[in-house]
Short mmCIF file of C-alpha atoms in Angstrom, two decimals:
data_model
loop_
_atom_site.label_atom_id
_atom_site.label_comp_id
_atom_site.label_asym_id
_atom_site.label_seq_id
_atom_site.Cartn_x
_atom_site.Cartn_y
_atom_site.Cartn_z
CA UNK A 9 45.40 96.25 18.69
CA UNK A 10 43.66 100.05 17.97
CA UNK A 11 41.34 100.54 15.11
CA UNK A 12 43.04 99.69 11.29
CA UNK A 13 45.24 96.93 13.14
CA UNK A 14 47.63 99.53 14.99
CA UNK A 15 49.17 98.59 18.59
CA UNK A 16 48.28 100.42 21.16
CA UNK A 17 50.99 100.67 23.65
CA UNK A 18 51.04 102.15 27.19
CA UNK A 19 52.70 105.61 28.00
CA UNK A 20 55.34 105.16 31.19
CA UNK A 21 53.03 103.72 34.45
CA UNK A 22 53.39 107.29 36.16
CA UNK A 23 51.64 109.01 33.46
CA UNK A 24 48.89 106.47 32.65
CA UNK A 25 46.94 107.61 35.97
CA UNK A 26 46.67 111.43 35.66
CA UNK A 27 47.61 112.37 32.14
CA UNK A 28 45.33 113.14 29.78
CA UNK A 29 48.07 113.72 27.11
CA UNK A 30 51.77 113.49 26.32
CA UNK A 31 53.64 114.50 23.74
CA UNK A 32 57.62 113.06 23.59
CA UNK A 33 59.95 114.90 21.46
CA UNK A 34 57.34 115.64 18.58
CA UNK A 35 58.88 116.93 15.25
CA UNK A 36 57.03 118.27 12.31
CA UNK A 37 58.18 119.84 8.98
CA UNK A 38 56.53 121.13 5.95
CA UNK A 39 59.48 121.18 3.48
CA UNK A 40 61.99 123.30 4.73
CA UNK A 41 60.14 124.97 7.66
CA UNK A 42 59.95 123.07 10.74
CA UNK A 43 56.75 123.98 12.34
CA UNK A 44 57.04 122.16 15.67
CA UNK A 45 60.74 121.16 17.28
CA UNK A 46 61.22 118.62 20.01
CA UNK A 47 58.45 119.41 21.91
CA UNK A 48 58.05 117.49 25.19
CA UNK A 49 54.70 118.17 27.15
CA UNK A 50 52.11 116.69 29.67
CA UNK A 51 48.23 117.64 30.15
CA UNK A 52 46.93 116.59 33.37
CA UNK A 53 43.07 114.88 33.40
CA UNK A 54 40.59 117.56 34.02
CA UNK A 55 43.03 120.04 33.24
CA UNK A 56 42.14 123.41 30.77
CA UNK A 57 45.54 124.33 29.02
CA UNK A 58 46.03 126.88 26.02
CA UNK A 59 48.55 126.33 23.37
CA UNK A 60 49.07 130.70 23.15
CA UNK A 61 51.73 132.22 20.69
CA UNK A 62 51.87 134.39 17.87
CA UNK A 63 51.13 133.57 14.23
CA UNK A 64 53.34 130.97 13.24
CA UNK A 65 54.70 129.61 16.61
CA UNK A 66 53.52 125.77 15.65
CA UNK A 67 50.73 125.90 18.34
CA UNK A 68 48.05 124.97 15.37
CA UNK A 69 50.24 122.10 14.36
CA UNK A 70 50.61 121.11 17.61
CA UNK A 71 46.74 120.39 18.40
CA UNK A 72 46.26 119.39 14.53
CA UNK A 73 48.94 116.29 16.01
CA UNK A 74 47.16 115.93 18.98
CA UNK A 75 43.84 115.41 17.18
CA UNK A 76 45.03 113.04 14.05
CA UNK A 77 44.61 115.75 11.27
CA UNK A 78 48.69 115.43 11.10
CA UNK A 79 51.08 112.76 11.73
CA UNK A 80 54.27 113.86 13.33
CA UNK A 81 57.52 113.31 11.39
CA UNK A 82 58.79 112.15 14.47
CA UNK A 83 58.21 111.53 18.12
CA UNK A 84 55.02 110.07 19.87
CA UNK A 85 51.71 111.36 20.61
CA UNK A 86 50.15 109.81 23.95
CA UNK A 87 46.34 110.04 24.95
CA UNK A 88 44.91 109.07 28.12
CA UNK A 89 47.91 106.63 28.27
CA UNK A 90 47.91 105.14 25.30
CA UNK A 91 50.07 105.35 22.36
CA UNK A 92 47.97 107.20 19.95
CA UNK A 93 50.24 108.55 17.02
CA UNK A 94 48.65 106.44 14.36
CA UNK A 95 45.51 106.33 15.18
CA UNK A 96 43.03 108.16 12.70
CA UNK A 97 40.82 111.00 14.15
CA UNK A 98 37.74 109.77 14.58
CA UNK A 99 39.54 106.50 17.06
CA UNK A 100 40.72 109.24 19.33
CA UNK A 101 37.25 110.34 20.57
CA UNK A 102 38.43 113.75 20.87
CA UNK A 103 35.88 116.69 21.10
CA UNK A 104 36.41 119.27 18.44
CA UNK A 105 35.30 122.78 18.37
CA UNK A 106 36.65 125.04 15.52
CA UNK A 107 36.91 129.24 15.09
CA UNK A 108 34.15 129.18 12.13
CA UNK A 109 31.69 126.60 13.94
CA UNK A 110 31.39 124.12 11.53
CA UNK A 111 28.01 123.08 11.36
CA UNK A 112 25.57 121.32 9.27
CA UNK A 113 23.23 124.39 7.82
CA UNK A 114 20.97 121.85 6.61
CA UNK A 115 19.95 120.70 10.27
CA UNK A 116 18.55 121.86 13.13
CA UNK A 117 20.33 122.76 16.48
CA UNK A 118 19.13 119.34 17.99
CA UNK A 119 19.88 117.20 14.66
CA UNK A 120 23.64 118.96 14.66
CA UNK A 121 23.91 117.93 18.69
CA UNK A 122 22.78 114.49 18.16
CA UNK A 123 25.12 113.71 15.35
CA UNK A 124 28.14 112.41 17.04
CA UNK A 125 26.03 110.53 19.23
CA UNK A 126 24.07 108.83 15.86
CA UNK A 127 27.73 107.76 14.54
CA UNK A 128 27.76 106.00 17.73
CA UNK A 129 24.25 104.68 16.83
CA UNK A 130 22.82 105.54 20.76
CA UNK A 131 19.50 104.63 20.72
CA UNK A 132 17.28 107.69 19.93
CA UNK A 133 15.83 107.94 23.62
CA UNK A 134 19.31 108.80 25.09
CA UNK A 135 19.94 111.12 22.05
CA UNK A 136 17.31 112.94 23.08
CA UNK A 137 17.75 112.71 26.37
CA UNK A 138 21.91 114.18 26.00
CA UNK A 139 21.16 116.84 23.89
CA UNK A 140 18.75 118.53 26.62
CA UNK A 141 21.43 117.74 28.78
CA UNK A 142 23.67 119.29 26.97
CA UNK A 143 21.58 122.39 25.46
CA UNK A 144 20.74 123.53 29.16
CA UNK A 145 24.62 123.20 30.28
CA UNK A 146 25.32 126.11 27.61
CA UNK A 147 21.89 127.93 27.89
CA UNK A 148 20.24 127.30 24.58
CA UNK A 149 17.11 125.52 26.13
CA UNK A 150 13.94 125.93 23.49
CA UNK A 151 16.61 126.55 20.51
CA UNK A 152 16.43 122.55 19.63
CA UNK A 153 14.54 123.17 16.51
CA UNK A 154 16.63 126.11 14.99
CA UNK A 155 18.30 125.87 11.98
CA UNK A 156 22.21 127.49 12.39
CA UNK A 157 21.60 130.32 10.38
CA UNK A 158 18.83 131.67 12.96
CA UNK A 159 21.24 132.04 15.34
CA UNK A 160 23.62 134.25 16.68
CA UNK A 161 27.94 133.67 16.31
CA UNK A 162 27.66 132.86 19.93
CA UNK A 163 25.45 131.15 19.69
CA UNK A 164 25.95 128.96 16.91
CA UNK A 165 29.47 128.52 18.96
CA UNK A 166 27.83 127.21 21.67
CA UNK A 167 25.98 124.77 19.72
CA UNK A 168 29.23 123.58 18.44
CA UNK A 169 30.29 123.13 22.15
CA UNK A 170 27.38 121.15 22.65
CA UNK A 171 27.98 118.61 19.92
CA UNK A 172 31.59 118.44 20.75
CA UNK A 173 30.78 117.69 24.32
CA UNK A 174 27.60 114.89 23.42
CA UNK A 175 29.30 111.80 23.25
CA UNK A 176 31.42 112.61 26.68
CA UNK A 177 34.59 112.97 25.52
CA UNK A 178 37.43 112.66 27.85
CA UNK A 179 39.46 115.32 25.65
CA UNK A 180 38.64 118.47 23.70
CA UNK A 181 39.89 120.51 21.49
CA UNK A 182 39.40 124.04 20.61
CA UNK A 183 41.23 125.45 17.58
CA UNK A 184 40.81 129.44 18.02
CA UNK A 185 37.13 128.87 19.01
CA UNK A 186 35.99 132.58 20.06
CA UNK A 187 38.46 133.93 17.17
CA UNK A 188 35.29 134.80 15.08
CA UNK A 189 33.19 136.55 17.92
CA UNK A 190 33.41 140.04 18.38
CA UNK A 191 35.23 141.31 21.85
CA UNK A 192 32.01 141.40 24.11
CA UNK A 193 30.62 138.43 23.13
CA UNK A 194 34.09 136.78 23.22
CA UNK A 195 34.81 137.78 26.76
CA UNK A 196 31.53 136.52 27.93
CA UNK A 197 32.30 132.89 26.58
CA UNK A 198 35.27 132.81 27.83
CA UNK A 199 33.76 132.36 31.35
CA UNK A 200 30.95 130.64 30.23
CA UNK A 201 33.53 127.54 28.59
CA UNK A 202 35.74 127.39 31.85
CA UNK A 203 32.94 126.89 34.33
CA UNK A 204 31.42 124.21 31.68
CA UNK A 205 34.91 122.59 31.20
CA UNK A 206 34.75 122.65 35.39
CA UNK A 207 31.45 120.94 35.59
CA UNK A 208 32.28 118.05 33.05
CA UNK A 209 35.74 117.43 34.22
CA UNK A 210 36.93 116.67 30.74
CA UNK A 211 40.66 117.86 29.57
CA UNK A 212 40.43 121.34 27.51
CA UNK A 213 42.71 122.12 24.99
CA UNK A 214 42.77 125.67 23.82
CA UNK A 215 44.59 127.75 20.58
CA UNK A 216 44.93 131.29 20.63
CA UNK A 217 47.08 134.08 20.51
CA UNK A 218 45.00 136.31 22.61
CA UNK A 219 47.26 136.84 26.00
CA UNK A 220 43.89 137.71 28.19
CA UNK A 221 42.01 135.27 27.01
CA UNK A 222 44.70 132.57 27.68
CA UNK A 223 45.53 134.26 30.79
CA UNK A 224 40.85 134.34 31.98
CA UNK A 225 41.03 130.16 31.00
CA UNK A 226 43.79 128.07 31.54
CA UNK A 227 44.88 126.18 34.60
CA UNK A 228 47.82 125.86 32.46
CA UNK A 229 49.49 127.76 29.39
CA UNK A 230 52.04 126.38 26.84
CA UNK A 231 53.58 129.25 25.48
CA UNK A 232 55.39 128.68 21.74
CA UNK A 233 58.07 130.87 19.82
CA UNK A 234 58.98 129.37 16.52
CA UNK A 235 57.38 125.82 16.84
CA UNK A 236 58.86 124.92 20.55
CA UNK A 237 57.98 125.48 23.65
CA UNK A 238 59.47 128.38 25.85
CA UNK A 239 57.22 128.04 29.01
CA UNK A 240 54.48 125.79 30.43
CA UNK A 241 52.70 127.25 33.22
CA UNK A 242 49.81 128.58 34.96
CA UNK A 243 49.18 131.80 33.99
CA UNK A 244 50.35 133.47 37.18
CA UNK A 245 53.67 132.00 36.84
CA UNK A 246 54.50 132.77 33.09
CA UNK A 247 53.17 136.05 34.12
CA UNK A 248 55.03 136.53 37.37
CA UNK A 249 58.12 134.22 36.64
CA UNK A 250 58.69 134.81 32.55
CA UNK A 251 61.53 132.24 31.89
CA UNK A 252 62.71 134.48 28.78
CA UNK A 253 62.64 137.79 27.08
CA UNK A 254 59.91 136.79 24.79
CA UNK A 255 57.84 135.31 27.51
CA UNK A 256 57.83 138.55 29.37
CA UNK A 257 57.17 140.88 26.24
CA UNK A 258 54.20 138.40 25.35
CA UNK A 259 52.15 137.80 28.43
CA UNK A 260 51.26 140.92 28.54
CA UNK A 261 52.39 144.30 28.55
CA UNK A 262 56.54 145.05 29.78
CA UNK A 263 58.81 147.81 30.63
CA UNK A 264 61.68 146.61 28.59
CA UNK A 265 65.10 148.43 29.82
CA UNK A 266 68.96 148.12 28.20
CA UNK A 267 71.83 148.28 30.26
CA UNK A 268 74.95 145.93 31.55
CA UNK A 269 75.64 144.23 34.06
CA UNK A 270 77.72 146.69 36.98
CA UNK A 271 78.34 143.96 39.47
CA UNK A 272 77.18 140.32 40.76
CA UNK A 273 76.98 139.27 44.38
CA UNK A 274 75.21 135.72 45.65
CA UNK A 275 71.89 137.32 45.76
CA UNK A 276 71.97 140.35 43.72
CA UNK A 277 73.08 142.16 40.77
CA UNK A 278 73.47 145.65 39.69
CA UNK A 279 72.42 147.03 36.95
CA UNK A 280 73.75 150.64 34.78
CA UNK A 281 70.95 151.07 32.31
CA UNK A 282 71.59 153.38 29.27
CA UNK A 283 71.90 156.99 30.01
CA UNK A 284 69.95 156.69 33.69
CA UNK A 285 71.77 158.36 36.64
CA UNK A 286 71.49 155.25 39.12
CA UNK A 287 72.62 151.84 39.69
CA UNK A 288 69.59 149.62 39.82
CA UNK A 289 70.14 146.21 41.92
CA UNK A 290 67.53 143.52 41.87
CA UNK A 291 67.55 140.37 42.40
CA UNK A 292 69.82 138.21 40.90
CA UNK A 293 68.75 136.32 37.35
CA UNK A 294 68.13 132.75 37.01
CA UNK A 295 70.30 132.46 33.48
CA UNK A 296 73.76 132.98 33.78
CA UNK A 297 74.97 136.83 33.13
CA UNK A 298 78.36 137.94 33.82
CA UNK A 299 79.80 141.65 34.98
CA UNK A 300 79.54 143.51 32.48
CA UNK A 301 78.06 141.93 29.96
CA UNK A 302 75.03 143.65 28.14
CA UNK A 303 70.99 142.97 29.59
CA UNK A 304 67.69 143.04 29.27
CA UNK A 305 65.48 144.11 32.22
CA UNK A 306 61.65 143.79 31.87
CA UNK A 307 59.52 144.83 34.71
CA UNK A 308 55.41 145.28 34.81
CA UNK A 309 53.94 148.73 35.05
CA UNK A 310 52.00 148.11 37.71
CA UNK A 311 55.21 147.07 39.68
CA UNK A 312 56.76 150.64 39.43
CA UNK A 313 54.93 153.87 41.30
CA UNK A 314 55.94 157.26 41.79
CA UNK A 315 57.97 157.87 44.62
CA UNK A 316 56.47 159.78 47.95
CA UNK A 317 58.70 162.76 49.62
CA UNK A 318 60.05 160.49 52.53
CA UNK A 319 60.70 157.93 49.26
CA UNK A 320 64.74 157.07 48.47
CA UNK A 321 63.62 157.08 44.46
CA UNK A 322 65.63 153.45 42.86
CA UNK A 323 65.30 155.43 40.09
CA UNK A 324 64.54 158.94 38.40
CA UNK A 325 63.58 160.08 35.36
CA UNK A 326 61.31 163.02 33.17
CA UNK A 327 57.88 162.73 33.33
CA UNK A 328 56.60 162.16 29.13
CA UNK A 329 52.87 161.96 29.62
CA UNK A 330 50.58 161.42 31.99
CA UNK A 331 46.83 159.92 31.20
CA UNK A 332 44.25 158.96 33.19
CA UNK A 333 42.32 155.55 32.00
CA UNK A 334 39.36 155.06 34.64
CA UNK A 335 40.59 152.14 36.77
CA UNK A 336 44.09 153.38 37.01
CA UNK A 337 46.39 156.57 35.85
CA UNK A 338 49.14 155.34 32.70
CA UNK A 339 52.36 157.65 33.51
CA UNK A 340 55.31 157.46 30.89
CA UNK A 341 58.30 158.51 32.23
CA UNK A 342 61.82 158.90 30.33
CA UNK A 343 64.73 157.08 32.11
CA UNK A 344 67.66 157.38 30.45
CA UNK A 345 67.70 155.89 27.07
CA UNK A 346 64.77 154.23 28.37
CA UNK A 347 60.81 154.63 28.83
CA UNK A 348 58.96 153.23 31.60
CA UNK A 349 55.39 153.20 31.82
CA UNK A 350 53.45 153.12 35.17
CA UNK A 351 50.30 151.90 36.10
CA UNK A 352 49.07 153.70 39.15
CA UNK A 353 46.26 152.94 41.30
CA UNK A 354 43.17 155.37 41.63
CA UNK A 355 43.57 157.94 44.74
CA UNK A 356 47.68 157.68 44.38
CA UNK A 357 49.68 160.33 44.48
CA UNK A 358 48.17 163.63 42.57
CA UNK A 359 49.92 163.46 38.90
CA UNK A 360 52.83 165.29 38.27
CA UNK A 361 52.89 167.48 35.35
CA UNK A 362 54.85 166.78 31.99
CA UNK A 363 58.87 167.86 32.07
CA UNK A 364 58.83 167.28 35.64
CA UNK A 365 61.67 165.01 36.63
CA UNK A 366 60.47 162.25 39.08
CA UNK A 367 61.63 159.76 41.52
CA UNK A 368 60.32 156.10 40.65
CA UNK A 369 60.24 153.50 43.41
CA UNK A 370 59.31 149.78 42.69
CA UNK A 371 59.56 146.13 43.56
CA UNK A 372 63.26 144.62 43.00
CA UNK A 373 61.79 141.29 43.09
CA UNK A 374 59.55 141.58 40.11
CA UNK A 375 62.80 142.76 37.68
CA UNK A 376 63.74 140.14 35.15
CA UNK A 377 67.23 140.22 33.83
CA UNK A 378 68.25 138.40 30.56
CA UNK A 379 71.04 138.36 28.43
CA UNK A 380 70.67 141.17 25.54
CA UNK A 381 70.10 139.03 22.31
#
């Protein structure tokens, strides 16, 4: 039985080993909104994964299930094995840090530390004994007897860390947890969690809607559109492989083209994009398009260059604007109906002037088609 008299059942024998958490087909509603739809995932042990999405995608809801703030209309919630979907918070012995910290003002940096490990009532010797464990893993040695508003946002975010990570959990949970930190700072931490997460070995659960940030952490990323799940992932494959339209326009930033579909063969397709002069063929898509129905083709900037002289161009176009941004040079060049920006490395080719009509050469592979919605 699991605390309040609740059975705790067993998850199927294949995931009980290596999965930290499952959820199977999870529903949630708030009236007539449905914030999270039949989702179906797996965590791996030791594993950090981001819930990313815009506002609104249900990835909040999502980790408020996984933690025991919510209850799911629907479906079951599965934690290190175990059937946890009734369980109350605090039987989950989950690790929770939160955007705005969440501390106790009224104690110090060693009291706030200690205090999941005093629920547990360890004796005080080990108290002591884990929090300077756990103040030198994130670097706030001789800060024990601070009080939280002496400190800095980071700070005061890593002493939230600390206390989440006290009692060893297996499993934590971070709910927008740089969100309040300024973009420096932010970036920093970012590193800083991961290679603490890598040293503890415990599972990481992540919110946010920042793309880079997801991208700098996760082993893997669940992305969300409209409380389900589009794409799970590491971050080079949602990056690399987007399995939709919205997966390639959110992980970052997308040459989106419009055009039908000119012809299909086994391993190709060819594409007539609005107004452009050429047939584009790439590879052909993994959903199902037929000849001549409309398209969507998204393709990175950095996966399109200017084409040299002795260069067949797969494409040409006017020349917009050209700017130069330090580590690379940002061309936009009109094709068609279209734009496409370029990413060029430093020492390319010298930069053509504006109204100069180009030749544009780039990887067929790296072209995703989808259906125009």
């Amino acid at each position: 039985m699991g605390d309040g008299g609740m059975p705790v059942t067993s998850a199927p024998e294949s995931s009980v080993r290596t999965e930290a958490i499952r959820l199977s087909g999870v529903n949630k509603s708030y009236g007539e909104v449905q914030a999270v739809k039949d989702v179906d995932v797996h965590i791996e042990a030791g594993e950090f994964v981001t819930l990313l999405g815009p506002s609104g995608s249900g990835k909040t809801t999502l980790l408020q299930l996984i933690a025991g703030f919510l209850q799911p209309d629907s479906g079951t919630v599965y934690l290190n094995g175990l059937d946890a979907t009734k369980l109350e918070p605090h039987s989950r012995e989950l690790g929770l840090v939160f955007q705005h910290y969440a501390l106790f003002p009224h104690m110090d940096v060693a009291a706030n530390v200690a205090y999941g490990l005093r629920l547990r009532k360890k004796p005080k010797a080990e108290q002591r004994e884990r929090v300077a464990e756990c103040l030198q893993m994130v670097d706030l040695e001789g800060m024990a007897d601070r009080r939280p508003d002496e400190l800095s946002g980071g700070q005061r975010q890593r002493v939230a860390l600390a206390r989440a990570l006290a009692f060893n959990p297996s499993i934590v949970l971070l709910d927008e947890a740089l969100g309040a930190l300024d973009r420096r700072l932010r970036h920093s931490l970012q590193f800083q969690i991961k290679e603490i997460q890598r040293t503890v070995g415990s599972t990481f659960v992540h919110v946010t809607h920042d793309q880079e940030e997801a991208m700098a952490m996760s082993d893997q990323i669940i992305l969300m559109q409209e409380g389900g799940v589009v794409q799970q992932g590491s971050p080079r494959d949602l990056y690399e492989e987007p399995a939709s339209e919205f997966a390639a326009m959110f992980m970052g930033e997308t040459n989106r083209l419009v055009g039908r579909v000119a012809g299909i063969r086994d391993h190709e397709v060819d594409l007539e994009l609005g107004g452009a002069r050429e047939i584009l063929t790439v590879r052909r898509p993994g959903s199902q398009v037929g000849d001549s129905d409309p398209v969507v083709a998204c393709i990175r900037p950095e996966r399109v260059h200017l084409a040299r002289r002795d260069q067949p161009p797969a494409l040409s176009g006017r020349l917009r604007k050209s700017t130069f941004m330090g580590d690379h040079q940002r061309h936009e060049v009109q094709v068609g109906d279209g734009l496409l920006v370029l990413k060029e490395p430093p020492g390319g080719l010298p930069a053509p002037s504006p109204g100069e009509v180009v030749g544009l050469v780039l990887d067929r592979e790296s072209v995703h088609v989808y259906p125009a919605p």
